[in-house]
XYZ file of C-alpha atoms in Angstrom:
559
model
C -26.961 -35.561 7.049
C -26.358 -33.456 3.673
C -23.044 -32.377 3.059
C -22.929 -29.368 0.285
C -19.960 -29.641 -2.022
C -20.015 -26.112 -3.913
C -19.234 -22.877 -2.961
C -22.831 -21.936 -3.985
C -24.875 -24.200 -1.817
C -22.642 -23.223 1.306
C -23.276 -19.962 1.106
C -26.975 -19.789 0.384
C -27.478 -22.214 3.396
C -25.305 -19.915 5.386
C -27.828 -18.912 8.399
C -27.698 -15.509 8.873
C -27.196 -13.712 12.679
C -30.148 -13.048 14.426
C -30.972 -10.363 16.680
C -29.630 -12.462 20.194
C -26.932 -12.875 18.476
C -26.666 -8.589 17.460
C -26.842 -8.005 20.797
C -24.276 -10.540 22.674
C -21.963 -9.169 19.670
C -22.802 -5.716 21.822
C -22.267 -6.955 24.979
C -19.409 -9.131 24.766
C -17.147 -7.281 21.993
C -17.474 -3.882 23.212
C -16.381 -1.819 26.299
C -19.315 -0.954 28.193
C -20.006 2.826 28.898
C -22.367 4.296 31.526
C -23.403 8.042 30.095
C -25.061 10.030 32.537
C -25.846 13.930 32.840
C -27.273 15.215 36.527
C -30.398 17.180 36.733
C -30.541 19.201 39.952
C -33.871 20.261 39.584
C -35.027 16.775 39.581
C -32.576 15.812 42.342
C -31.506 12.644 39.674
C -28.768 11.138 37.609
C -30.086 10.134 34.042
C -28.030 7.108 32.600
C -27.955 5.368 29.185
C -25.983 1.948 29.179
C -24.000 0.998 25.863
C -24.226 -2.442 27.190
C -27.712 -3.253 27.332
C -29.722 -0.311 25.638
C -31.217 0.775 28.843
C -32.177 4.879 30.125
C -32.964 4.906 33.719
C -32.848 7.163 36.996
C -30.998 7.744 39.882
C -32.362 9.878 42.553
C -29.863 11.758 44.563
C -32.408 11.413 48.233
C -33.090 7.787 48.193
C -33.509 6.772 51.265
C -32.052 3.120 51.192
C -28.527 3.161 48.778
C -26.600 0.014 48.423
C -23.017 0.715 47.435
C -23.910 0.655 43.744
C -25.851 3.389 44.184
C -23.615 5.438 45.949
C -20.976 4.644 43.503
C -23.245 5.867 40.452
C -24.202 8.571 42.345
C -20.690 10.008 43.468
C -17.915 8.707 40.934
C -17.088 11.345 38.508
C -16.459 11.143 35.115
C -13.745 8.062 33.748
C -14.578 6.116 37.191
C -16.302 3.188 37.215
C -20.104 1.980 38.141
C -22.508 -1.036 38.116
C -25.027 -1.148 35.088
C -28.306 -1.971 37.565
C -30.048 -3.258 34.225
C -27.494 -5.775 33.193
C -25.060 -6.285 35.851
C -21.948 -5.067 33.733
C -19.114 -2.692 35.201
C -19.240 0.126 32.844
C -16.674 3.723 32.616
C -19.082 6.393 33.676
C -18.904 9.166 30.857
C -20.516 13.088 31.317
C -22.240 13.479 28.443
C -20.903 17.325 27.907
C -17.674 16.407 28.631
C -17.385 13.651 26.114
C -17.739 16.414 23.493
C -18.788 14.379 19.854
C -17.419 10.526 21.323
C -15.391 10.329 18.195
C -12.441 9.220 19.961
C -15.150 6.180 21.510
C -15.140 4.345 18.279
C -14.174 0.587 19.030
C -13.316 -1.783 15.881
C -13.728 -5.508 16.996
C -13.303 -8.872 15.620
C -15.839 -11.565 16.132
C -17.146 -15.594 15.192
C -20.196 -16.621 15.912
C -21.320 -20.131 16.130
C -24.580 -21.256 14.009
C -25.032 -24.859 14.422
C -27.695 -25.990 11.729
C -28.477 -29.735 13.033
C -25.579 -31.753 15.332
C -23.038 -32.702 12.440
C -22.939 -29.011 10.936
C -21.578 -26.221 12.241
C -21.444 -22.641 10.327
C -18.292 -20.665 11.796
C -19.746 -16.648 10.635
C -16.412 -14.487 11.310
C -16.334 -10.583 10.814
C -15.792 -7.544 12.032
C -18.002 -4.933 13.709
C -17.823 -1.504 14.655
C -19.745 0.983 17.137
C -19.658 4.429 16.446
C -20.591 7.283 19.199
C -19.728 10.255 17.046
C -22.286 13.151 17.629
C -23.227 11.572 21.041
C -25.510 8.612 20.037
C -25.179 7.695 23.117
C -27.676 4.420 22.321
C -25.959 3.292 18.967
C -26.224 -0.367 17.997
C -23.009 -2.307 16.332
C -22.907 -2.307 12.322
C -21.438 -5.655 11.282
C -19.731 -7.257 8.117
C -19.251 -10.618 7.889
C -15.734 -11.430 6.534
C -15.446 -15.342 6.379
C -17.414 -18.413 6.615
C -16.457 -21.879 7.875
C -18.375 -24.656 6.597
C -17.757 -27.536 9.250
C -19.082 -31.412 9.097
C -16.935 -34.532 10.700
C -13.912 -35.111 8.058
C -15.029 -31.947 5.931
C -14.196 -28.792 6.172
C -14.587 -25.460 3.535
C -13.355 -21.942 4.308
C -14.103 -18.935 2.463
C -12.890 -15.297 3.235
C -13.777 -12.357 1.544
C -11.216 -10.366 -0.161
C -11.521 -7.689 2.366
C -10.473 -4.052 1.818
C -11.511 -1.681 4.679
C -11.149 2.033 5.783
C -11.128 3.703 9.107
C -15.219 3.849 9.596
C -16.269 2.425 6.480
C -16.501 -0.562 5.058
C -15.761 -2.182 1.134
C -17.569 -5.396 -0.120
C -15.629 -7.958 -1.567
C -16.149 -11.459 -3.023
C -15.625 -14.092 -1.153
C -12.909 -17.061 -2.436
C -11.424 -20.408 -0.838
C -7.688 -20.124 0.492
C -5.603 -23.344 -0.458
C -5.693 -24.540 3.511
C -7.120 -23.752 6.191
C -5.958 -20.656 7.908
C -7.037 -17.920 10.172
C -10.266 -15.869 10.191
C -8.764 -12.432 10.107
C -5.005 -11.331 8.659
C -2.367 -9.770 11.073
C -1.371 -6.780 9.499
C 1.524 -4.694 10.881
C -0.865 -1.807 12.351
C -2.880 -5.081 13.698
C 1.266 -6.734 15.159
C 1.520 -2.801 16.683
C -1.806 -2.340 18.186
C -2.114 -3.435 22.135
C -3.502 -6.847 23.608
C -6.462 -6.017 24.351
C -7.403 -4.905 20.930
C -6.116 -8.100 19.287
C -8.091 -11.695 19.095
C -11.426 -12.006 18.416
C -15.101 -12.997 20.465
C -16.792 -16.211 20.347
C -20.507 -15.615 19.921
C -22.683 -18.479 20.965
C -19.673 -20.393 21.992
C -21.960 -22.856 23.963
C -23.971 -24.010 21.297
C -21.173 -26.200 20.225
C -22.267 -28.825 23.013
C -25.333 -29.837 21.127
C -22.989 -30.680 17.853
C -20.432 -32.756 17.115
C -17.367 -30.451 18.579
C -18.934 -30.677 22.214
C -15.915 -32.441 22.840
C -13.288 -30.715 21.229
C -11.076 -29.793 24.380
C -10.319 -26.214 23.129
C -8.614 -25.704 26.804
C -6.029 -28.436 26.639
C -5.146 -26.907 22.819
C -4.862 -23.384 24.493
C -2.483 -24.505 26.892
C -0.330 -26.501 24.844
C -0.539 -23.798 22.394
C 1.044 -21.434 24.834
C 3.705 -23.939 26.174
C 4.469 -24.816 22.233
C 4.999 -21.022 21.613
C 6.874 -19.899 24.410
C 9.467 -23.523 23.440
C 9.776 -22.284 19.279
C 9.368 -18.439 19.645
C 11.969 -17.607 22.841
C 13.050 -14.831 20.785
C 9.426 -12.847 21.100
C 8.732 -14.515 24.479
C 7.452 -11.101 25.540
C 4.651 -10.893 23.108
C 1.003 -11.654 23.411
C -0.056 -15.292 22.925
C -2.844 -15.548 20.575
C -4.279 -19.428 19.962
C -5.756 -19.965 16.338
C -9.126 -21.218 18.122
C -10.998 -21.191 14.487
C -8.445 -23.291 12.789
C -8.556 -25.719 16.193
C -12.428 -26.395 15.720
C -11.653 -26.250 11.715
C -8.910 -28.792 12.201
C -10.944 -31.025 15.389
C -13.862 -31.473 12.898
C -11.814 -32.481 9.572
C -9.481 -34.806 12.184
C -10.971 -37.254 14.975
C -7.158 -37.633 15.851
C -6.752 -33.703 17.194
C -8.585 -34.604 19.916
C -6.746 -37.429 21.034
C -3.913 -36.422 20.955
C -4.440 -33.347 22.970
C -5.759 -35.610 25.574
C -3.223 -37.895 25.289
C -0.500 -34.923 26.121
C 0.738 -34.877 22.648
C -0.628 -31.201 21.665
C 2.731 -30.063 19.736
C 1.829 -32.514 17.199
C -1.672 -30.206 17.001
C -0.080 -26.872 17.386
C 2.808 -28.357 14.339
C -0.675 -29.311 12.420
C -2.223 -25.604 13.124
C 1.237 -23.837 12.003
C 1.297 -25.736 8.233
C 3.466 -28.423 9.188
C 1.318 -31.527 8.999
C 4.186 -34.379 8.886
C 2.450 -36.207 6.873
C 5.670 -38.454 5.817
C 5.372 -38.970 9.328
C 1.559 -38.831 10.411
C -1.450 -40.242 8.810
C -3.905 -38.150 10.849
C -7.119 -39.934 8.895
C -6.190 -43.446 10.846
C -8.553 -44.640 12.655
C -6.243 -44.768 15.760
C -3.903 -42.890 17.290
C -1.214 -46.106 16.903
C -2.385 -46.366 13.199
C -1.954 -42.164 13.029
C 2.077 -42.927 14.425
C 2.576 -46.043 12.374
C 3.065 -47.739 15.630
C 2.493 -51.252 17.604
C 0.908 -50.337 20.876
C 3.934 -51.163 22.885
C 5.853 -48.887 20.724
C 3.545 -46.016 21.313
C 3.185 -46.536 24.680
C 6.713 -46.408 25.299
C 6.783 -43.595 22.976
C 4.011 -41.538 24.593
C 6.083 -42.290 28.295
C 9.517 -41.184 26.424
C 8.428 -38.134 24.417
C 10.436 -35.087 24.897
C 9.995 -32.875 21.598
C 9.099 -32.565 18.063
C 12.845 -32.321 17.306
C 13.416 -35.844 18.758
C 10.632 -36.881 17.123
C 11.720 -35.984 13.751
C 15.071 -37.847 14.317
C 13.015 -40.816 15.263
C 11.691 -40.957 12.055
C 15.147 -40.571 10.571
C 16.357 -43.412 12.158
C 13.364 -45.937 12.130
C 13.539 -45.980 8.482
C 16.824 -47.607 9.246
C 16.261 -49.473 11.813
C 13.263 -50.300 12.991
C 13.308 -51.945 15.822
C 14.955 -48.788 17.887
C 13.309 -47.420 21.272
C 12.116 -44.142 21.358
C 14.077 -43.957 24.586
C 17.263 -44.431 22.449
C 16.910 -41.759 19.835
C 15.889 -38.894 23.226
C 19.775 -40.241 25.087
C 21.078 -39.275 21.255
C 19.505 -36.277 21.373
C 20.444 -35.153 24.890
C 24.349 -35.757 24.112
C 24.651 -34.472 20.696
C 21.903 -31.597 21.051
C 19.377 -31.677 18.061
C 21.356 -29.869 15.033
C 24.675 -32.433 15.283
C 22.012 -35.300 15.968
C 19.758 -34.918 13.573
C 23.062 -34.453 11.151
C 24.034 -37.872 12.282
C 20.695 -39.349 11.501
C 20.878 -38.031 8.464
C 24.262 -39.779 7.444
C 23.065 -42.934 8.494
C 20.399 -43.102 6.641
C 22.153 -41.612 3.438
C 25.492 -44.042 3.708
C 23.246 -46.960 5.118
C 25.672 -47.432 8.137
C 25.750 -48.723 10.877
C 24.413 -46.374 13.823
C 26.388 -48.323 16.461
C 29.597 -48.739 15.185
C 28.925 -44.497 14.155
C 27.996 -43.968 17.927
C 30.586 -46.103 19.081
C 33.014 -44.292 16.779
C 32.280 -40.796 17.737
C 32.256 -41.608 21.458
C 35.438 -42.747 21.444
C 37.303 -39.592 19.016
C 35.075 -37.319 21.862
C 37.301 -39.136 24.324
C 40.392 -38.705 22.627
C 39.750 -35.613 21.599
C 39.525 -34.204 25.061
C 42.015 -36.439 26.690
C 42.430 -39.419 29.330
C 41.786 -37.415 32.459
C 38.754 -34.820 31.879
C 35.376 -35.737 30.997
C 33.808 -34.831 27.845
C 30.374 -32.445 27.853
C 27.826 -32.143 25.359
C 29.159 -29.518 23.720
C 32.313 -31.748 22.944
C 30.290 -34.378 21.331
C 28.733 -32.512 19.608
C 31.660 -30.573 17.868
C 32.753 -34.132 17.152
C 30.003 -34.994 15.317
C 30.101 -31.512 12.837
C 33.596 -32.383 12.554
C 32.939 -36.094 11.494
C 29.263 -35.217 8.958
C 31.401 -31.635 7.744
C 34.273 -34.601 6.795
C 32.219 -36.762 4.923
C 30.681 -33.665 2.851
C 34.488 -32.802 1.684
C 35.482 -36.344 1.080
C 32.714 -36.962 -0.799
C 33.262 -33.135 -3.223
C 37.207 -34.158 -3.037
C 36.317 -38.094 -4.996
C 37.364 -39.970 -1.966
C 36.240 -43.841 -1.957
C 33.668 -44.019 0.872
C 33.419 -47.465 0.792
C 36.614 -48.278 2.707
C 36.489 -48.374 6.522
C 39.387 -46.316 7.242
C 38.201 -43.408 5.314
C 34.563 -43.551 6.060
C 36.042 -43.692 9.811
C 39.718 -41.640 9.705
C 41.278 -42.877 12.901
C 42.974 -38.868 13.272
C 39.367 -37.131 12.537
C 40.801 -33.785 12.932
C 43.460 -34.056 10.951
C 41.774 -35.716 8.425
C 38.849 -33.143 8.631
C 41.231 -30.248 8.068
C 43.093 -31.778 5.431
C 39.937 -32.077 3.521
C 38.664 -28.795 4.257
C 41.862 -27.301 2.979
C 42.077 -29.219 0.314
C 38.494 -28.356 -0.710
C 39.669 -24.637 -0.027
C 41.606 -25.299 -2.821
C 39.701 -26.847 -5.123
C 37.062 -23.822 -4.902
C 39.972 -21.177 -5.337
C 40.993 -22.727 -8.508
C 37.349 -23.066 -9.424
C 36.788 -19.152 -8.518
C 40.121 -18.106 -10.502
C 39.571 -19.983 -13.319
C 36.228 -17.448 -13.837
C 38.307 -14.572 -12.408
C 41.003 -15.185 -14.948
C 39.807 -12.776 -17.707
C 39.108 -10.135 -15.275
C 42.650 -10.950 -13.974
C 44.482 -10.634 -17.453
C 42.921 -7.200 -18.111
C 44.039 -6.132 -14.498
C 47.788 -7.139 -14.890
C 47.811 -5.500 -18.247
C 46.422 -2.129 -16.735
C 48.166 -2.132 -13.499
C 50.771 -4.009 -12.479
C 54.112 -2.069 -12.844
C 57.648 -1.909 -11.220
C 60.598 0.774 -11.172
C 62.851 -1.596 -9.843
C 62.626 -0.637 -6.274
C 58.520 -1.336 -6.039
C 55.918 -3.562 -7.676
C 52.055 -3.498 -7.897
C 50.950 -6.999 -7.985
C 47.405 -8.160 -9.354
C 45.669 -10.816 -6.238
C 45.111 -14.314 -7.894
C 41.921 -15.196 -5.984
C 39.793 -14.439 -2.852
C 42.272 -16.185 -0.931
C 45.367 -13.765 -1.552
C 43.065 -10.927 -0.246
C 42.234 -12.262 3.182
C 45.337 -13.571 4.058
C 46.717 -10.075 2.926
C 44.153 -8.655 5.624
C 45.143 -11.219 7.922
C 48.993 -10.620 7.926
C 49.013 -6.341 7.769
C 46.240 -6.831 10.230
C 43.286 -4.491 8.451
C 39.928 -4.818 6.714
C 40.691 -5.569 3.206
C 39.616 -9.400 3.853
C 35.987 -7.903 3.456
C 36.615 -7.033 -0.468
C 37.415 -10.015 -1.561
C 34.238 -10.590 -3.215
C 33.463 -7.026 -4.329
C 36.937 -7.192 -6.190
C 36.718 -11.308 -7.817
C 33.003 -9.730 -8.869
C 34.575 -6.331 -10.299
C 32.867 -3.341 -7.893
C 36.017 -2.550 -6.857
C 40.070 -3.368 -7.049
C 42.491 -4.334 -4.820
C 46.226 -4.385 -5.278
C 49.321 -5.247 -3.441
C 52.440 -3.448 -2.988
C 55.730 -5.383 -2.718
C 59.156 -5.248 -2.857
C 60.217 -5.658 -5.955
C 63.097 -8.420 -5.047
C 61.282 -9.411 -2.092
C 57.358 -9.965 -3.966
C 56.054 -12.230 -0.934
C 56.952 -9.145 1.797
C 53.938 -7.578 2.064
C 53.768 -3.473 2.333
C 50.872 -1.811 1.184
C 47.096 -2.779 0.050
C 45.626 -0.318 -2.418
C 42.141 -0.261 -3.330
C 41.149 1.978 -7.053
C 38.076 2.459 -9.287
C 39.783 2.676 -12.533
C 42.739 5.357 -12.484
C 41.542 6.579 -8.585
C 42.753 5.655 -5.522
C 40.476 5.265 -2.755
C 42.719 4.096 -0.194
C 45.861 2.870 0.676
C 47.244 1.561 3.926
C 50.207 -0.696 5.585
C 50.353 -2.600 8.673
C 47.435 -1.932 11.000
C 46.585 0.644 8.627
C 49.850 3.110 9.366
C 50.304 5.595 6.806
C 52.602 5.139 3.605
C 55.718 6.614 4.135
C 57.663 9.012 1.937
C 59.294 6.616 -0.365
C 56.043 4.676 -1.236
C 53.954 7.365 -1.965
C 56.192 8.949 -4.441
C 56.272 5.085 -6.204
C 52.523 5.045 -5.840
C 51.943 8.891 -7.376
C 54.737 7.491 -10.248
C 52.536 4.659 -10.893
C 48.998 5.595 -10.481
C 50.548 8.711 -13.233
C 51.464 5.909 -15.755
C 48.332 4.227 -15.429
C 46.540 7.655 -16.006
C 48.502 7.808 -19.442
C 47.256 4.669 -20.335
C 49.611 2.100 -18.704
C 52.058 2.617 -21.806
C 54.484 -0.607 -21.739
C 57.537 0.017 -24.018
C 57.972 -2.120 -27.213
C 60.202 -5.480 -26.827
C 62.882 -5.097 -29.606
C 62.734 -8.089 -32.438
C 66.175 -9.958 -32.133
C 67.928 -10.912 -35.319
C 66.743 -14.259 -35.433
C 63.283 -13.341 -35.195
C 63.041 -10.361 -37.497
């Protein structure tokens, strides 16, 4: 067998479709049509089938009619009829009433199959188009082919042309090689809009794959567990149309012996991860010669695997925790999974591997703060567990940002977790805030200097960080918690009105661009009242006539 390297020799070996093939590409991408006219001087129907080619006659006095022939006979325009020629229900179509066809155009997608020996198989992908306008009734498909799939065992090339096409007419391009293997044809929105039945593509000559070596690719069993593997990672489009990547399945089955295997094996979301770019090949080494070898397994590990497997998300946690510990059961790492759930889990993992602890003195420890958590007399759920475990893996993050010395028991495992989580989440709370102010302090200078003011009665106070405004939203009970970040980052500015004896009573949150106000409001955003807004006009007037500050007076000593 001679496998071609370049680009070059592909594509001049590239067979080329033959007329069979034209004419299945007829048959079995387009809708069939039966035009007919009547001739009542002839006492006959005249018909011309899209489907096969064929003109023939139906005579209105026959004197033996099966129900076929009644049915061409008597159904009327849009109704449906049996092609005698080639067996195919076809829409019956009135040639005058069809006017020009225009609106019969079809566009269609298909990939034919050209073997060329047993261990070669040319994958010709492209699109086609039949065209009735001005009532060719007879009109054959025009074709372009758009990609070509070069496919041997453990080699695989794909080229696609760099297509640009218009409504009824059609652009060469030159082909070039993607970086992977992907998809004949690209989904383009109008392509995500258009209905199911005009989306997917034909196999031509599907059944000449069982003379090469893909007769056994089970392309069934990967269509199934395609659809199951969709419907489990896409619940959110559940509604939509299921389209299988068949191309990249017999693309993939010939470059890997292992695709097959493990479809019949019942592990297709391993193929279906493989098909969507996610190979896991940390994980997988899908050019073993076994399946075992492929999952870096004994064969009672993988057969206790293949009797335990749930999910690629267990799966992935297995990994996790293998490299820790190898000897764990598959079984193990699912019972995890089932009373964490998968996020809180795999977060778990994660800090096992990380720390290098010990995963059943972690289990052991988060069982029993679950417990005490939720008291002597009711019995935890998963949910509980697992806010136990984001508690304990969001603990060790702060510890770790706050300096704290890991490698003592007592802090890697606080024996009050919630209190010791909170304490380092405020604590890291504050360490940000002083991080944030220390790059809001020059913006904070120049906002004292230009607004804060008192008459003795009143004060405008400058915030200090992101912090002062949403608790100032969360005591007066209004929205100004949402511009904290606008204000640190200067789009707008916020100020506080106080009291000028009593400066932590809050009164009043003011927002200004530079000497406007944009709003102002008190608790649950009431009004001002009389008093405040004359302090406010007073102040917002001094900072019009550009917040003037009057001179201190040298002392003796200093003069």
């Amino acid at each position: 067998m001679r496998v071609y390297k370049t680009m070059d020799a592909i594509m001049r070996h590239a067979p080329e479709l033959t007329p069979d093939d034209e004419a299945e590409i007829n048959k079995d991408c387009f809708l069939p049509y039966l035009f007919f006219r009547d001739d009542r001087k002839a006492q006959c129907r005249e018909f011309v089938c899209t489907s096969c080619g064929e003109v023939f006659l139906e005579e209105f006095t026959k004197r033996i009619m099966t129900q076929g022939d009644y049915d061409r006979i008597l159904n009327k325009h849009n109704e449906f009829a049996v092609c005698p020629k080639c067996g195919r229900k076809a829409q019956l179509k009135e040639m005058y009433r069809a006017k020009d066809c225009k609106s019969l155009t079809e566009w269609r997608r298909f990939v034919a199959v050209k073997p060329v020996g047993a261990n070669t198989v040319y994958l010709l992908c492209g699109y086609a188009v039949k065209n009735y306008t001005g009532r060719n009734y007879n009109t054959k498909p025009k074709y372009d082919i758009s990609a070509v799939y070069y496919l041997t065992p453990g080699y695989v090339r794909v080229f696609r042309k760099e297509y640009d096409y218009t409504y009824l007419g059609m652009r060469d391009g030159k082909f070039h090689e993607p970086k992977s293997i992907v998809e004949p044809f690209t989904r383009t929105f109008a392509y995500n809009l258009s209905s199911w039945d005009k989306r997917g593509y034909s196999f031509i000559g599907f059944d000449r794959l069982q003379s090469t070596f893909l007769k056994y690719a089970p392309m069934d069993l990967f269509d199934k567990a395609h659809e199951q593997w969709w419907y489990a990672t896409n619940y959110f489009f559940s509604y939509s149309c299921v389209e299988s990547p068949d191309v990249k399945f017999l693309a993939y089955s010939a470059l890997y012996s292992n695709v097959e295997r493990l479809l019949k094996l019942g592990l297709g979301d391993f193929v279906c991860s493989l098909m969507e770019g996610r190979p896991m090949k940390r994980s997988i080494n899908w050019d073993a010669p076994t399946v075992q070898a492929m999952f870096r397994m004994r064969k009672d590990e993988f057969r206790n695997f293949q009797k335990e497997y749930y999910g690629l998300a267990d799966f992935e946690i297995y990994q996790i925790l293998r490299s820790v510990k190898k000897d764990i059961q598959y079984g193990t790492v699912k019972a995890i999974c089932e009373r964490y759930h998968y996020e809180a889990a795999k977060r778990i993992a994660k800090v096992v591997k990380v720390r290098k602890l010990n995963l059943t003195r972690t289990l052991h420890y988060l069982e029993k703060k679950t417990k005490e958590e939720k008291g002597p007399r009711k019995r935890p759920e998963q949910k509980d567990y697992e806010t136990t475990a984001l508690w304990w893996t969001d603990y060790l993050d702060f510890a770790e940002s706050l300096k704290y010395d890991l490698s003592r028991g007592d802090v890697l495992y606080p024996k009050r977790l919630k209190e010791a989580h909170d304490n380092a989440s405020d604590a890291v709370t504050v360490q940000k805030d002083k991080l944030a102010f220390e790059k809001y302090r020059e913006r904070y200078e120049k906002l004292k200097k230009k607004y804060e003011w008192s008459d003795g009665i009143y004060k405008i106070l400058i915030p200090k960080g992101i912090n002062d405004i949403v608790e100032e939203g969360k005591v007066l009970s209004h929205c100004v918690g949402g511009y904290a970040e606008r204000h640190v980052n200067g789009k707008t500015t916020i100020l506080f009105m106080r009291l000028a004896k009593e400066p932590e009573k809050r009164l009043v949150t003011i927002e200004v661009k530079g000497d406007t106000i944009c709003q102002n409001y008190g608790y649950k955003d009431r009004r001002v009242i009389e008093k405040e807004k004359e302090f406010i006009e007073k102040w917002i007037a001094w900072v019009r006539a550009g917040s003037r500050r009057p001179k201190k007076k040298k002392t003796a000593s200093e003069a």
